[in-house]
């Protein structure tokens, strides 16, 4: 079995343990993550479980996550470098809404370019637990039951006719150019924004459309982290025939300058991302 398959299977096998451990961990800890956000007990629990199990695998050199300052493992060792968002959308736990785990598998020490990704995946804790895995240009959806993953959709591509949109950040904080673009999209598509990027991106992967957490007037670099969120989601959407953008070009081409750097994230059907870039260039 390849190292990549063992990594993906370990994340799938850990998902039920994470889900089972959420109930009693809906309280905030005293600490903040490196991005200055409050950490839930569940964030730390999921991070510890994943780091312990993934770093134990042969062929895994390092593990980094949005919940810890530093990279663990041996950056000089042969093997993959893993970037993880252990609980994306964790602010949804208190209101019992969707969230999940994001993983990027890099073939270079972090921080690395999106072009160094060899695979990316996310586990979605929705009514059921599913996992989307992209490797090369193939994207597969699995249902996770009792830690086993069963393929239910293969060779996933974005439906050509977009249906849904989801835009993060407060509307008054949007730039005038993004606001103008959003006003157009609102006339064309249905709103699907649930506060967890992977839930919203799964709408786009399933029905077609666009998800964005744009650069804001007070924070032009946006909210989402390039290594743990932007790159893996861009890799998956591009493998499914869509496009990603930081506003000017593919997220995968954004220069990696810091482990916890933020980046504006826009992903979806290619022609919608083309229109977004044209609107932001105006
Ligand atoms: P976490 O990974 O810390 O949960 O943050 C990311 C996120 O929750 C995304 O999943 C989501 O798109 C966004 O932040 C929601 O932000 P906001 O609360 O500003 O709408």
Short mmCIF file of C-alpha atoms and ligand atoms in Angstrom, two decimals:
data_model
loop_
_atom_site.label_atom_id
_atom_site.label_comp_id
_atom_site.label_asym_id
_atom_site.label_seq_id
_atom_site.Cartn_x
_atom_site.Cartn_y
_atom_site.Cartn_z
CA UNK A 1 0.00 0.00 0.00
CA UNK A 2 1.40 3.41 -0.93
CA UNK A 3 2.29 5.96 1.70
CA UNK A 4 -0.36 8.27 0.24
CA UNK A 5 -3.07 5.63 0.65
CA UNK A 6 -1.97 4.98 4.24
CA UNK A 7 -2.15 8.73 4.98
CA UNK A 8 -5.66 9.05 3.50
CA UNK A 9 -6.83 5.87 5.25
CA UNK A 10 -5.48 7.15 8.58
CA UNK A 11 -7.46 10.40 8.24
CA UNK A 12 -10.58 8.39 7.30
CA UNK A 13 -10.09 6.02 10.25
CA UNK A 14 -9.62 8.95 12.65
CA UNK A 15 -12.80 10.75 11.53
CA UNK A 16 -15.22 8.68 13.69
CA UNK A 17 -13.01 9.24 16.75
CA UNK A 18 -12.99 12.99 16.13
CA UNK A 19 -16.76 13.05 15.59
CA UNK A 20 -17.38 10.97 18.72
CA UNK A 21 -15.15 13.30 20.76
CA UNK A 22 -16.93 16.53 19.82
CA UNK A 23 -19.87 16.37 22.23
CA UNK A 24 -17.96 17.17 25.42
CA UNK A 25 -15.47 19.57 23.81
CA UNK A 26 -17.62 22.57 22.80
CA UNK A 27 -15.93 24.96 25.20
CA UNK A 28 -13.14 27.42 24.42
CA UNK A 29 -9.68 26.94 25.87
CA UNK A 30 -7.60 29.77 27.33
CA UNK A 31 -5.10 29.67 24.45
CA UNK A 32 -5.35 31.13 20.96
CA UNK A 33 -4.09 29.57 17.73
CA UNK A 34 -1.19 31.17 15.79
CA UNK A 35 -3.76 33.21 13.83
CA UNK A 36 -5.02 34.77 17.08
CA UNK A 37 -8.32 32.86 17.11
CA UNK A 38 -9.83 31.23 20.21
CA UNK A 39 -9.33 27.47 20.26
CA UNK A 40 -12.07 25.03 21.14
CA UNK A 41 -11.23 21.94 23.19
CA UNK A 42 -12.36 20.05 20.08
CA UNK A 43 -9.77 21.86 17.89
CA UNK A 44 -6.93 20.67 20.15
CA UNK A 45 -8.37 17.16 20.55
CA UNK A 46 -8.63 16.65 16.77
CA UNK A 47 -5.16 18.14 16.22
CA UNK A 48 -3.53 15.82 18.78
CA UNK A 49 -5.26 12.71 17.39
CA UNK A 50 -4.29 13.47 13.79
CA UNK A 51 -0.71 14.51 14.51
CA UNK A 52 -0.05 11.43 16.66
CA UNK A 53 -1.42 8.97 14.09
CA UNK A 54 -0.03 10.65 10.96
CA UNK A 55 3.48 11.21 12.33
CA UNK A 56 3.60 7.52 13.28
CA UNK A 57 3.40 6.55 9.61
CA UNK A 58 6.55 5.65 7.62
CA UNK A 59 6.93 8.10 4.77
CA UNK A 60 5.55 11.08 6.73
CA UNK A 61 8.32 13.58 7.47
CA UNK A 62 6.40 16.43 9.11
CA UNK A 63 2.97 17.54 10.37
CA UNK A 64 1.80 21.15 10.68
CA UNK A 65 -1.62 22.54 11.51
CA UNK A 66 -3.43 25.85 11.89
CA UNK A 67 -3.70 25.06 15.64
CA UNK A 68 0.04 24.91 16.39
CA UNK A 69 2.90 27.40 15.94
CA UNK A 70 5.56 25.02 14.73
CA UNK A 71 6.07 22.09 12.39
CA UNK A 72 6.47 18.68 14.08
CA UNK A 73 8.56 15.80 12.78
CA UNK A 74 11.84 15.95 10.85
CA UNK A 75 11.89 18.41 7.92
CA UNK A 76 15.11 16.80 6.61
CA UNK A 77 13.63 13.29 6.53
CA UNK A 78 12.44 11.68 3.32
CA UNK A 79 8.68 11.74 3.12
CA UNK A 80 5.59 13.87 2.78
CA UNK A 81 4.93 17.11 4.62
CA UNK A 82 1.37 17.30 5.91
CA UNK A 83 -0.66 20.49 6.47
CA UNK A 84 -3.90 20.09 8.38
CA UNK A 85 -6.90 22.13 9.48
CA UNK A 86 -8.10 19.64 12.09
CA UNK A 87 -11.58 21.25 12.45
CA UNK A 88 -12.51 23.64 9.71
CA UNK A 89 -15.59 25.63 10.64
CA UNK A 90 -15.15 24.81 14.33
CA UNK A 91 -17.15 27.89 15.29
CA UNK A 92 -20.11 25.82 14.00
CA UNK A 93 -19.73 23.25 16.77
CA UNK A 94 -21.60 25.34 19.34
CA UNK A 95 -24.55 25.74 16.93
CA UNK A 96 -24.25 22.07 15.82
CA UNK A 97 -23.60 22.82 12.16
CA UNK A 98 -21.28 21.34 9.53
CA UNK A 99 -17.52 21.27 9.88
CA UNK A 100 -14.68 18.88 9.17
CA UNK A 101 -10.99 18.24 8.56
CA UNK A 102 -8.80 19.51 5.70
CA UNK A 103 -5.51 17.87 4.67
CA UNK A 104 -2.81 18.90 2.20
CA UNK A 105 -0.05 16.40 1.29
CA UNK A 106 3.04 18.34 0.13
CA UNK A 107 6.16 16.91 -1.44
CA UNK A 108 8.31 19.75 -0.05
CA UNK A 109 8.97 21.22 3.42
CA UNK A 110 6.42 23.79 4.61
CA UNK A 111 5.64 26.55 3.90
CA UNK A 112 5.41 25.26 0.33
CA UNK A 113 3.75 26.22 -2.92
CA UNK A 114 0.43 24.68 -3.93
CA UNK A 115 2.32 23.20 -6.87
CA UNK A 116 4.16 20.98 -4.34
CA UNK A 117 0.88 19.28 -3.41
CA UNK A 118 0.56 15.63 -4.48
CA UNK A 119 -2.88 15.14 -2.93
CA UNK A 120 -5.52 16.94 -0.87
CA UNK A 121 -8.63 15.85 1.01
CA UNK A 122 -11.37 16.96 3.33
CA UNK A 123 -13.65 15.05 5.71
CA UNK A 124 -17.10 16.59 6.04
CA UNK A 125 -19.10 16.07 9.23
CA UNK A 126 -22.60 16.60 7.90
CA UNK A 127 -25.69 14.45 8.37
CA UNK A 128 -23.34 11.65 7.32
CA UNK A 129 -19.54 11.62 7.24
CA UNK A 130 -18.01 11.87 3.79
CA UNK A 131 -14.50 12.39 2.46
CA UNK A 132 -13.38 14.04 -0.76
CA UNK A 133 -9.93 12.99 -2.01
CA UNK A 134 -8.06 14.54 -4.95
CA UNK A 135 -4.90 12.96 -6.30
CA UNK A 136 -3.55 14.24 -9.61
CA UNK A 137 -6.64 15.14 -11.64
CA UNK A 138 -8.97 12.55 -10.14
CA UNK A 139 -11.45 13.45 -7.41
CA UNK A 140 -13.37 10.80 -5.46
CA UNK A 141 -16.06 11.01 -2.80
CA UNK A 142 -16.19 8.38 -0.07
CA UNK A 143 -18.71 7.66 2.65
CA UNK A 144 -17.01 6.91 5.98
CA UNK A 145 -18.70 4.29 8.15
CA UNK A 146 -16.94 2.70 11.15
CA UNK A 147 -13.65 4.19 9.97
CA UNK A 148 -13.85 2.48 6.58
CA UNK A 149 -14.17 4.53 3.43
CA UNK A 150 -16.43 3.40 0.56
CA UNK A 151 -16.23 5.16 -2.80
CA UNK A 152 -19.62 6.58 -3.83
CA UNK A 153 -18.67 9.10 -6.58
CA UNK A 154 -15.60 8.83 -8.86
CA UNK A 155 -14.05 11.20 -11.39
CA UNK A 156 -15.98 14.10 -9.91
CA UNK A 157 -16.15 17.23 -12.06
CA UNK A 158 -17.98 20.48 -11.33
CA UNK A 159 -21.42 20.54 -12.98
CA UNK A 160 -21.19 22.98 -15.95
CA UNK A 161 -24.30 24.98 -14.97
CA UNK A 162 -23.52 26.76 -11.64
CA UNK A 163 -26.31 26.84 -9.02
CA UNK A 164 -24.94 28.00 -5.64
CA UNK A 165 -22.80 30.78 -4.18
CA UNK A 166 -21.35 31.49 -0.72
CA UNK A 167 -19.36 34.60 0.22
CA UNK A 168 -17.67 35.09 3.61
CA UNK A 169 -16.81 38.24 5.55
CA UNK A 170 -19.21 41.00 6.53
CA UNK A 171 -20.76 42.79 3.51
CA UNK A 172 -19.69 46.32 4.67
CA UNK A 173 -16.13 44.96 4.77
CA UNK A 174 -16.15 43.86 1.11
CA UNK A 175 -14.24 45.99 -1.39
CA UNK A 176 -16.42 48.00 -3.82
CA UNK A 177 -15.26 45.77 -6.73
CA UNK A 178 -16.14 42.55 -4.89
CA UNK A 179 -19.47 44.03 -3.78
CA UNK A 180 -20.35 44.84 -7.39
CA UNK A 181 -19.47 41.29 -8.46
CA UNK A 182 -21.51 39.84 -5.58
CA UNK A 183 -24.55 41.93 -6.53
CA UNK A 184 -24.46 40.36 -10.02
CA UNK A 185 -24.03 36.80 -8.69
CA UNK A 186 -26.91 37.24 -6.23
CA UNK A 187 -29.21 37.78 -9.23
CA UNK A 188 -28.10 34.51 -10.84
CA UNK A 189 -27.41 31.88 -8.15
CA UNK A 190 -28.83 30.52 -4.87
CA UNK A 191 -27.18 31.46 -1.56
CA UNK A 192 -25.52 28.57 0.32
CA UNK A 193 -23.22 29.89 3.10
CA UNK A 194 -22.97 27.83 6.27
CA UNK A 195 -19.85 29.22 7.96
CA UNK A 196 -17.66 26.19 7.30
CA UNK A 197 -15.66 26.49 4.07
CA UNK A 198 -15.66 22.76 3.34
CA UNK A 199 -19.45 22.55 3.68
CA UNK A 200 -19.83 25.50 1.29
CA UNK A 201 -17.20 24.15 -1.14
CA UNK A 202 -18.96 20.77 -1.12
CA UNK A 203 -22.08 22.59 -2.36
CA UNK A 204 -19.98 23.94 -5.26
CA UNK A 205 -18.44 20.52 -5.97
CA UNK A 206 -21.93 18.94 -5.97
CA UNK A 207 -24.09 21.57 -7.72
CA UNK A 208 -21.60 23.97 -9.36
CA UNK A 209 -21.13 27.60 -8.36
CA UNK A 210 -18.65 29.73 -6.46
CA UNK A 211 -17.32 30.05 -2.90
CA UNK A 212 -15.24 32.99 -1.73
CA UNK A 213 -13.74 34.37 1.44
CA UNK A 214 -12.40 37.55 -0.17
CA UNK A 215 -9.87 40.13 0.86
CA UNK A 216 -11.59 42.61 3.16
CA UNK A 217 -11.10 46.36 3.47
CA UNK A 218 -9.70 45.88 7.00
CA UNK A 219 -7.83 42.71 6.00
CA UNK A 220 -6.83 42.61 2.30
CA UNK A 221 -5.19 39.20 2.84
CA UNK A 222 -8.57 37.71 3.83
CA UNK A 223 -9.13 35.19 6.65
CA UNK A 224 -8.23 31.74 5.35
CA UNK A 225 -4.75 30.16 5.62
CA UNK A 226 -2.88 29.30 2.39
CA UNK A 227 -1.09 26.13 3.59
CA UNK A 228 -4.00 24.49 5.48
CA UNK A 229 -7.12 25.81 3.68
CA UNK A 230 -6.45 27.74 0.44
CA UNK A 231 -4.04 25.36 -1.29
CA UNK A 232 -5.79 22.04 -0.49
CA UNK A 233 -9.23 23.39 -1.50
CA UNK A 234 -7.77 24.94 -4.69
CA UNK A 235 -6.08 21.63 -5.55
CA UNK A 236 -9.41 19.76 -5.18
CA UNK A 237 -11.52 22.26 -7.14
CA UNK A 238 -8.93 22.54 -9.95
CA UNK A 239 -8.69 18.72 -10.13
CA UNK A 240 -12.50 18.73 -10.56
CA UNK A 241 -12.22 21.02 -13.58
CA UNK A 242 -12.90 24.30 -11.78
CA UNK A 243 -10.65 27.25 -11.03
CA UNK A 244 -9.17 28.88 -7.92
CA UNK A 245 -7.94 32.44 -7.47
CA UNK A 246 -6.47 34.85 -4.94
CA UNK A 247 -8.08 37.55 -7.06
CA UNK A 248 -5.43 37.65 -9.76
CA UNK A 249 -4.45 34.00 -10.45
CA UNK A 250 -4.46 30.39 -9.21
CA UNK A 251 -4.03 29.96 -5.45
CA UNK A 252 -1.58 27.16 -6.25
CA UNK A 253 0.82 29.80 -7.66
CA UNK A 254 0.70 32.09 -4.62
CA UNK A 255 4.16 32.50 -3.13
CA UNK A 256 4.45 30.74 0.22
CA UNK A 257 5.95 33.25 2.63
CA UNK A 258 4.83 31.98 6.04
CA UNK A 259 3.34 28.87 7.67
CA UNK A 260 0.22 30.72 8.83
CA UNK A 261 -0.06 33.29 6.01
CA UNK A 262 -3.61 34.21 4.97
CA UNK A 263 -4.86 34.59 1.39
CA UNK A 264 -8.12 35.67 -0.30
CA UNK A 265 -9.84 32.45 -1.43
CA UNK A 266 -12.14 32.20 -4.44
CA UNK A 267 -13.02 28.80 -6.01
CA UNK A 268 -15.67 27.53 -8.41
CA UNK A 269 -16.69 27.14 -12.03
CA UNK A 270 -14.00 28.56 -14.31
CA UNK A 271 -16.13 31.18 -16.02
CA UNK A 272 -17.30 32.55 -12.65
CA UNK A 273 -13.70 32.86 -11.44
CA UNK A 274 -12.77 34.51 -14.77
CA UNK A 275 -15.57 37.05 -14.17
CA UNK A 276 -14.43 37.59 -10.57
CA UNK A 277 -10.84 38.32 -11.65
CA UNK A 278 -12.09 40.71 -14.35
CA UNK A 279 -14.29 42.48 -11.77
CA UNK A 280 -11.44 42.80 -9.24
CA UNK A 281 -9.06 44.05 -11.96
CA UNK A 282 -11.37 46.95 -12.84
P1 LIG B 1 -11.49 27.74 11.17
O1 LIG B 1 -10.66 26.82 10.36
O2 LIG B 1 -10.75 28.31 12.31
O3 LIG B 1 -12.78 27.17 11.51
O4 LIG B 1 -11.81 29.05 10.25
C1 LIG B 1 -12.16 28.96 8.98
C2 LIG B 1 -13.64 29.25 8.74
O5 LIG B 1 -14.44 28.75 9.74
C3 LIG B 1 -14.07 28.73 7.37
O6 LIG B 1 -14.42 27.40 7.38
C4 LIG B 1 -15.26 29.61 7.05
O7 LIG B 1 -15.42 29.78 5.66
C5 LIG B 1 -14.90 30.93 7.71
O8 LIG B 1 -13.86 30.65 8.66
C6 LIG B 1 -16.09 31.51 8.42
O9 LIG B 1 -15.74 32.80 8.78
P2 LIG B 1 -16.84 33.82 9.29
O10 LIG B 1 -17.17 33.38 10.67
O11 LIG B 1 -16.15 35.16 9.22
O12 LIG B 1 -18.01 33.74 8.36
#
